[in-house]
GROMACS .gro file of C-alpha atoms in nm:
model
  315
    1MET     CA    1   0.000   0.000   0.000
    2ASP     CA    2   0.280   0.239   0.088
    3ASN     CA    3   0.456   0.184  -0.243
    4GLU     CA    4   0.136   0.237  -0.439
    5ARG     CA    5   0.062   0.556  -0.244
    6ARG     CA    6   0.415   0.683  -0.308
    7ARG     CA    7   0.384   0.616  -0.682
    8MET     CA    8   0.050   0.800  -0.692
    9MET     CA    9   0.202   1.104  -0.519
   10GLU     CA   10   0.494   1.109  -0.764
   11THR     CA   11   0.250   1.088  -1.056
   12LEU     CA   12   0.050   1.382  -0.918
   13LYS     CA   13   0.369   1.586  -0.876
   14LYS     CA   14   0.471   1.515  -1.235
   15ASP     CA   15   0.127   1.616  -1.362
   16ASN     CA   16   0.160   1.947  -1.171
   17GLY     CA   17   0.509   2.014  -1.302
   18ILE     CA   18   0.686   1.931  -0.973
   19HIS     CA   19   0.994   1.712  -0.975
   20PRO     CA   20   0.936   1.402  -0.757
   21SER     CA   21   1.262   1.450  -0.567
   22ALA     CA   22   1.203   1.823  -0.504
   23PRO     CA   23   1.170   1.907  -0.133
   24GLU     CA   24   0.824   2.008  -0.018
   25GLU     CA   25   0.787   2.379   0.057
   26LYS     CA   26   0.688   2.463   0.414
   27ILE     CA   27   0.425   2.732   0.443
   28GLU     CA   28   0.466   2.947   0.751
   29SER     CA   29   0.141   3.027   0.928
   30VAL     CA   30   0.144   3.385   1.057
   31GLY     CA   31  -0.138   3.524   1.268
   32PRO     CA   32  -0.242   3.888   1.313
   33TRP     CA   33  -0.055   3.919   1.645
   34MET     CA   34   0.273   3.812   1.484
   35ILE     CA   35   0.212   4.051   1.195
   36ALA     CA   36   0.145   4.334   1.440
   37TRP     CA   37   0.464   4.251   1.635
   38ARG     CA   38   0.670   4.252   1.315
   39LYS     CA   39   0.521   4.585   1.213
   40PHE     CA   40   0.594   4.728   1.556
   41ARG     CA   41   0.956   4.609   1.544
   42ALA     CA   42   0.995   4.768   1.202
   43ASN     CA   43   0.889   5.104   1.350
   44ARG     CA   44   1.221   5.227   1.487
   45ILE     CA   45   1.072   5.531   1.658
   46ALA     CA   46   0.819   5.318   1.847
   47VAL     CA   47   1.090   5.068   1.948
   48ALA     CA   48   1.308   5.355   2.070
   49GLY     CA   49   1.016   5.483   2.278
   50LEU     CA   50   0.967   5.137   2.428
   51VAL     CA   51   1.336   5.106   2.516
   52ILE     CA   52   1.338   5.451   2.680
   53PHE     CA   53   1.027   5.376   2.884
   54VAL     CA   54   1.158   5.037   2.997
   55LEU     CA   55   1.486   5.196   3.109
   56ILE     CA   56   1.297   5.465   3.302
   57ALA     CA   57   1.072   5.206   3.465
   58ILE     CA   58   1.370   4.995   3.571
   59ALA     CA   59   1.551   5.302   3.705
   60VAL     CA   60   1.259   5.427   3.917
   61VAL     CA   61   1.234   5.082   4.077
   62LEU     CA   62   1.601   5.003   4.131
   63VAL     CA   63   1.772   5.337   4.201
   64PRO     CA   64   1.583   5.420   4.525
   65MET     CA   65   1.638   5.064   4.646
   66LEU     CA   66   2.012   5.071   4.571
   67MET     CA   67   2.066   5.409   4.735
   68GLY     CA   68   1.940   5.271   5.065
   69ILE     CA   69   1.803   5.595   5.211
   70LYS     CA   70   1.457   5.708   5.322
   71VAL     CA   71   1.229   5.982   5.198
   72THR     CA   72   1.259   6.159   5.536
   73ASP     CA   73   1.639   6.150   5.552
   74TYR     CA   74   1.783   6.502   5.553
   75ASP     CA   75   2.112   6.671   5.635
   76LEU     CA   76   2.103   7.037   5.738
   77ASN     CA   77   2.480   7.054   5.683
   78ALA     CA   78   2.429   6.987   5.309
   79VAL     CA   79   2.153   7.232   5.217
   80ASN     CA   80   2.105   7.344   4.855
   81GLN     CA   81   2.433   7.191   4.742
   82PRO     CA   82   2.494   7.172   4.365
   83PRO     CA   83   2.557   6.838   4.193
   84SER     CA   84   2.872   6.668   4.319
   85ALA     CA   85   3.026   6.324   4.362
   86ALA     CA   86   2.841   6.281   4.692
   87HIS     CA   87   2.506   6.395   4.550
   88TRP     CA   88   2.487   6.353   4.173
   89LEU     CA   89   2.186   6.586   4.141
   90GLY     CA   90   2.260   6.801   4.445
   91THR     CA   91   2.038   6.851   4.749
   92ASP     CA   92   1.728   7.053   4.831
   93LYS     CA   93   1.664   7.312   5.102
   94GLN     CA   94   1.638   7.037   5.364
   95GLY     CA   95   1.954   6.858   5.257
   96ARG     CA   96   1.769   6.566   5.093
   97ASP     CA   97   1.927   6.392   4.796
   98CYS     CA   98   1.760   6.514   4.475
   99LEU     CA   99   1.855   6.204   4.273
  100TYR     CA  100   1.677   5.978   4.521
  101ARG     CA  101   1.369   6.200   4.526
  102LEU     CA  102   1.366   6.222   4.145
  103PHE     CA  103   1.347   5.848   4.091
  104LEU     CA  104   1.118   5.784   4.388
  105GLY     CA  105   0.888   6.054   4.252
  106GLY     CA  106   0.899   5.882   3.914
  107ARG     CA  107   0.789   5.559   4.079
  108ILE     CA  108   0.485   5.738   4.226
  109SER     CA  109   0.393   5.916   3.900
  110ILE     CA  110   0.425   5.605   3.683
  111MET     CA  111   0.231   5.398   3.937
  112VAL     CA  112  -0.052   5.650   3.926
  113GLY     CA  113  -0.054   5.622   3.546
  114ILE     CA  114  -0.064   5.241   3.555
  115ILE     CA  115  -0.344   5.225   3.814
  116ALA     CA  116  -0.551   5.486   3.630
  117ALA     CA  117  -0.504   5.303   3.298
  118ILE     CA  118  -0.605   4.968   3.453
  119LEU     CA  119  -0.917   5.122   3.607
  120THR     CA  120  -1.006   5.285   3.276
  121VAL     CA  121  -0.969   4.955   3.091
  122VAL     CA  122  -1.177   4.761   3.346
  123LEU     CA  123  -1.462   5.013   3.350
  124GLY     CA  124  -1.454   5.083   2.976
  125CYS     CA  125  -1.443   4.716   2.871
  126THR     CA  126  -1.709   4.607   3.120
  127ILE     CA  127  -1.958   4.882   3.041
  128GLY     CA  128  -1.888   4.884   2.667
  129GLY     CA  129  -1.902   4.505   2.642
  130ILE     CA  130  -2.232   4.475   2.831
  131ALA     CA  131  -2.390   4.762   2.637
  132GLY     CA  132  -2.281   4.627   2.299
  133TYR     CA  133  -2.388   4.268   2.369
  134TYR     CA  134  -2.732   4.323   2.520
  135GLY     CA  135  -2.839   4.635   2.330
  136GLY     CA  136  -3.186   4.776   2.384
  137PHE     CA  137  -3.265   4.940   2.718
  138ILE     CA  138  -2.936   4.835   2.880
  139ASP     CA  139  -2.738   4.982   2.591
  140ASN     CA  140  -2.932   5.309   2.601
  141PHE     CA  141  -2.898   5.344   2.978
  142LEU     CA  142  -2.524   5.273   2.988
  143MET     CA  143  -2.446   5.492   2.689
  144ARG     CA  144  -2.648   5.784   2.827
  145PHE     CA  145  -2.464   5.745   3.157
  146SER     CA  146  -2.128   5.738   2.977
  147GLU     CA  147  -2.225   6.051   2.785
  148ILE     CA  148  -2.300   6.229   3.114
  149VAL     CA  149  -1.956   6.136   3.248
  150TYR     CA  150  -1.795   6.224   2.914
  151SER     CA  151  -1.959   6.567   2.914
  152LEU     CA  152  -1.800   6.662   3.246
  153PRO     CA  153  -1.500   6.893   3.193
  154PHE     CA  154  -1.211   6.664   3.280
  155THR     CA  155  -0.948   6.900   3.420
  156PRO     CA  156  -1.182   7.131   3.620
  157MET     CA  157  -1.366   6.826   3.757
  158ILE     CA  158  -1.043   6.658   3.867
  159ILE     CA  159  -0.922   6.979   4.035
  160ALA     CA  160  -1.258   7.037   4.207
  161VAL     CA  161  -1.285   6.683   4.343
  162ALA     CA  162  -0.918   6.669   4.447
  163SER     CA  163  -0.946   7.002   4.628
  164VAL     CA  164  -1.223   6.874   4.857
  165MET     CA  165  -1.039   6.549   4.931
  166LEU     CA  166  -0.745   6.700   5.116
  167TRP     CA  167  -0.853   6.501   5.421
  168VAL     CA  168  -0.737   6.177   5.256
  169PRO     CA  169  -0.431   6.033   5.438
  170GLN     CA  170  -0.100   6.094   5.263
  171ASN     CA  171  -0.028   5.723   5.217
  172LEU     CA  172  -0.356   5.689   5.022
  173LYS     CA  173  -0.321   6.007   4.817
  174MET     CA  174  -0.161   5.830   4.522
  175TYR     CA  175  -0.449   5.582   4.496
  176THR     CA  176  -0.707   5.859   4.534
  177VAL     CA  177  -0.559   6.055   4.244
  178ALA     CA  178  -0.538   5.741   4.029
  179PHE     CA  179  -0.900   5.654   4.109
  180LEU     CA  180  -1.022   6.002   4.017
  181ILE     CA  181  -0.838   5.995   3.684
  182GLY     CA  182  -0.960   5.646   3.596
  183ALA     CA  183  -1.319   5.714   3.705
  184LEU     CA  184  -1.348   6.004   3.461
  185SER     CA  185  -1.152   5.856   3.168
  186TRP     CA  186  -1.344   5.538   3.074
  187PRO     CA  187  -1.632   5.669   2.854
  188GLY     CA  188  -1.421   5.701   2.539
  189LEU     CA  189  -1.297   5.342   2.562
  190ALA     CA  190  -1.649   5.217   2.647
  191ARG     CA  191  -1.787   5.370   2.327
  192LEU     CA  192  -1.511   5.216   2.116
  193VAL     CA  193  -1.560   4.871   2.272
  194ARG     CA  194  -1.938   4.894   2.228
  195GLY     CA  195  -1.899   4.972   1.858
  196GLN     CA  196  -1.673   4.672   1.805
  197ILE     CA  197  -1.901   4.440   2.002
  198LEU     CA  198  -2.205   4.546   1.798
  199THR     CA  199  -2.022   4.426   1.487
  200LEU     CA  200  -1.876   4.107   1.635
  201ARG     CA  201  -2.193   3.975   1.799
  202GLU     CA  202  -2.342   3.902   1.455
  203GLN     CA  203  -2.046   3.687   1.344
  204GLU     CA  204  -2.064   3.309   1.292
  205PHE     CA  205  -1.857   3.222   1.599
  206MET     CA  206  -2.115   3.394   1.821
  207GLN     CA  207  -2.389   3.186   1.660
  208ALA     CA  208  -2.183   2.878   1.747
  209CYS     CA  209  -2.150   2.999   2.109
  210GLU     CA  210  -2.528   3.043   2.119
  211ALA     CA  211  -2.584   2.692   1.984
  212LEU     CA  212  -2.345   2.544   2.241
  213GLY     CA  213  -2.532   2.714   2.523
  214PHE     CA  214  -2.251   2.932   2.661
  215SER     CA  215  -2.341   3.180   2.933
  216ASP     CA  216  -2.361   3.552   2.861
  217PHE     CA  217  -2.052   3.611   3.077
  218SER     CA  218  -1.855   3.358   2.874
  219LYS     CA  219  -1.972   3.503   2.544
  220ILE     CA  220  -1.881   3.860   2.640
  221PHE     CA  221  -1.553   3.816   2.826
  222ARG     CA  222  -1.412   3.494   2.676
  223HIS     CA  223  -1.515   3.524   2.312
  224LEU     CA  224  -1.600   3.887   2.230
  225MET     CA  225  -1.353   4.085   2.442
  226PRO     CA  226  -1.038   3.904   2.315
  227ASN     CA  227  -1.128   4.028   1.967
  228VAL     CA  228  -1.106   4.392   2.078
  229PHE     CA  229  -0.794   4.340   2.288
  230SER     CA  230  -0.569   4.520   2.040
  231LEU     CA  231  -0.790   4.828   2.059
  232VAL     CA  232  -0.779   4.814   2.438
  233ILE     CA  233  -0.397   4.792   2.446
  234VAL     CA  234  -0.357   5.104   2.235
  235ASN     CA  235  -0.610   5.300   2.439
  236ALA     CA  236  -0.457   5.191   2.770
  237THR     CA  237  -0.111   5.299   2.656
  238LEU     CA  238  -0.224   5.647   2.558
  239GLN     CA  239  -0.437   5.675   2.872
  240MET     CA  240  -0.136   5.598   3.088
  241ALA     CA  241   0.057   5.889   2.938
  242SER     CA  242  -0.240   6.119   2.996
  243ALA     CA  243  -0.269   6.003   3.358
  244VAL     CA  244   0.099   6.074   3.426
  245LEU     CA  245   0.054   6.428   3.297
  246THR     CA  246  -0.267   6.477   3.497
  247GLU     CA  247  -0.103   6.361   3.818
  248ALA     CA  248   0.191   6.592   3.757
  249GLY     CA  249  -0.047   6.883   3.704
  250LEU     CA  250  -0.246   6.810   4.020
  251SER     CA  251   0.067   6.770   4.231
  252TYR     CA  252   0.210   7.091   4.082
  253LEU     CA  253  -0.105   7.272   4.197
  254GLY     CA  254  -0.078   7.116   4.542
  255MET     CA  255  -0.384   6.890   4.502
  256GLY     CA  256  -0.215   6.561   4.426
  257VAL     CA  257   0.062   6.374   4.604
  258MET     CA  258   0.196   6.602   4.876
  259PRO     CA  259   0.545   6.632   5.031
  260PRO     CA  260   0.738   6.472   5.190
  261THR     CA  261   0.635   6.198   4.944
  262PRO     CA  262   0.787   6.310   4.614
  263SER     CA  263   0.630   6.297   4.270
  264TRP     CA  264   0.739   6.467   3.951
  265GLY     CA  265   0.455   6.714   3.991
  266ASN     CA  266   0.540   6.837   4.340
  267LEU     CA  267   0.910   6.843   4.252
  268MET     CA  268   0.829   7.077   3.963
  269ASN     CA  269   0.619   7.278   4.209
  270LEU     CA  270   0.947   7.393   4.367
  271ALA     CA  271   0.999   7.615   4.061
  272ARG     CA  272   0.716   7.839   4.183
  273ASP     CA  273   0.967   7.981   4.429
  274SER     CA  274   1.159   8.243   4.229
  275GLU     CA  275   1.478   8.184   4.426
  276VAL     CA  276   1.469   7.809   4.358
  277PHE     CA  277   1.378   7.871   3.994
  278LYS     CA  278   1.678   8.099   3.934
  279ASN     CA  279   1.946   7.958   4.164
  280TYR     CA  280   1.871   7.587   4.214
  281PRO     CA  281   1.754   7.440   3.880
  282TRP     CA  282   1.875   7.091   3.977
  283GLN     CA  283   1.588   7.071   4.227
  284TRP     CA  284   1.305   7.101   3.971
  285LEU     CA  285   1.440   7.079   3.615
  286PRO     CA  286   1.526   6.703   3.614
  287ALA     CA  287   1.170   6.618   3.722
  288GLY     CA  288   1.028   6.816   3.430
  289LEU     CA  289   1.266   6.652   3.184
  290MET     CA  290   1.193   6.303   3.316
  291CYS     CA  291   0.817   6.363   3.300
  292LEU     CA  292   0.850   6.492   2.943
  293LEU     CA  293   1.068   6.199   2.837
  294THR     CA  294   0.834   5.943   2.994
  295VAL     CA  295   0.518   6.084   2.839
  296VAL     CA  296   0.680   6.118   2.496
  297SER     CA  297   0.812   5.759   2.509
  298ILE     CA  298   0.470   5.621   2.610
  299ASN     CA  299   0.301   5.817   2.331
  300LEU     CA  300   0.554   5.684   2.079
  301VAL     CA  301   0.476   5.329   2.192
  302GLY     CA  302   0.104   5.397   2.170
  303GLU     CA  303   0.131   5.539   1.818
  304GLY     CA  304   0.344   5.242   1.714
  305LEU     CA  305   0.087   4.998   1.852
  306ARG     CA  306  -0.192   5.187   1.677
  307ASP     CA  307  -0.014   5.153   1.342
  308ALA     CA  308   0.078   4.790   1.409
  309PHE     CA  309  -0.279   4.687   1.492
  310ASP     CA  310  -0.437   4.887   1.209
  311PRO     CA  311  -0.670   4.634   1.040
  312LYS     CA  312  -0.615   4.800   0.703
  313GLU     CA  313  -0.249   4.705   0.725
  314ILE     CA  314  -0.293   4.346   0.847
  315GLN     CA  315  -0.366   4.139   0.540
   0.00000   0.00000   0.00000
């Protein structure tokens, strides 16, 4: 049987113009995620942004740990010293090391951005997914509610709410700011997710899920949401950059994370003192540069992901 089958295969190859001894060509199967990754790697600007952000993230975690000092450590004998071998970025008016406070403040600011982005994704995907799947009254109610939240002026609302929450303990201030940002940022993502779900719920795989008797939870979160995951990743990346900037603005105005806990915003707040602004730039300028570099790198990654996941480009 094997010999007969082999002879039949060789005959078919000859009829199709293929030499019997020619090696069979292997066809590589490439999915949309691999295509998107290859497109992202080909975007040198986006890759550079990713490298910069990863280096910043590693630095804000490791540098404060390696320096082995505390946020309340100060030395009145080393007040307002310029950068030196002992203090690479100098000291502030209380003799605290500016390098330590810079990277510890970066840890706080980036953490606020991550928490706010996660909260935005959870609320946006949940509300958008439920509204798009069920439709009807539930869709109308959730979308009208999201439009109410979306219509609120973001920056004035954040400032107003933060100003009346000064009673929040300092150790919870970071989470309060992140919660406020995330609670007001989800409507845009919810509308995008809803639009995608409205299209996907009519596809054949959803009819198969219906025939197999899957629960609504399984249909929404195990079969529909993975198909909009690329959209969610891009939105979360850009939202994180916006949250970092918002936290910096609130802390600069004295309504976010407050001293002695540093953040890039309250470090830049030192520049409001004209003497510090003119004579001690090492106390506030590095925080502004680090915040700028972080936000730009995150935006570059987000734009690269947006181009990589563009359905018009994935063929």
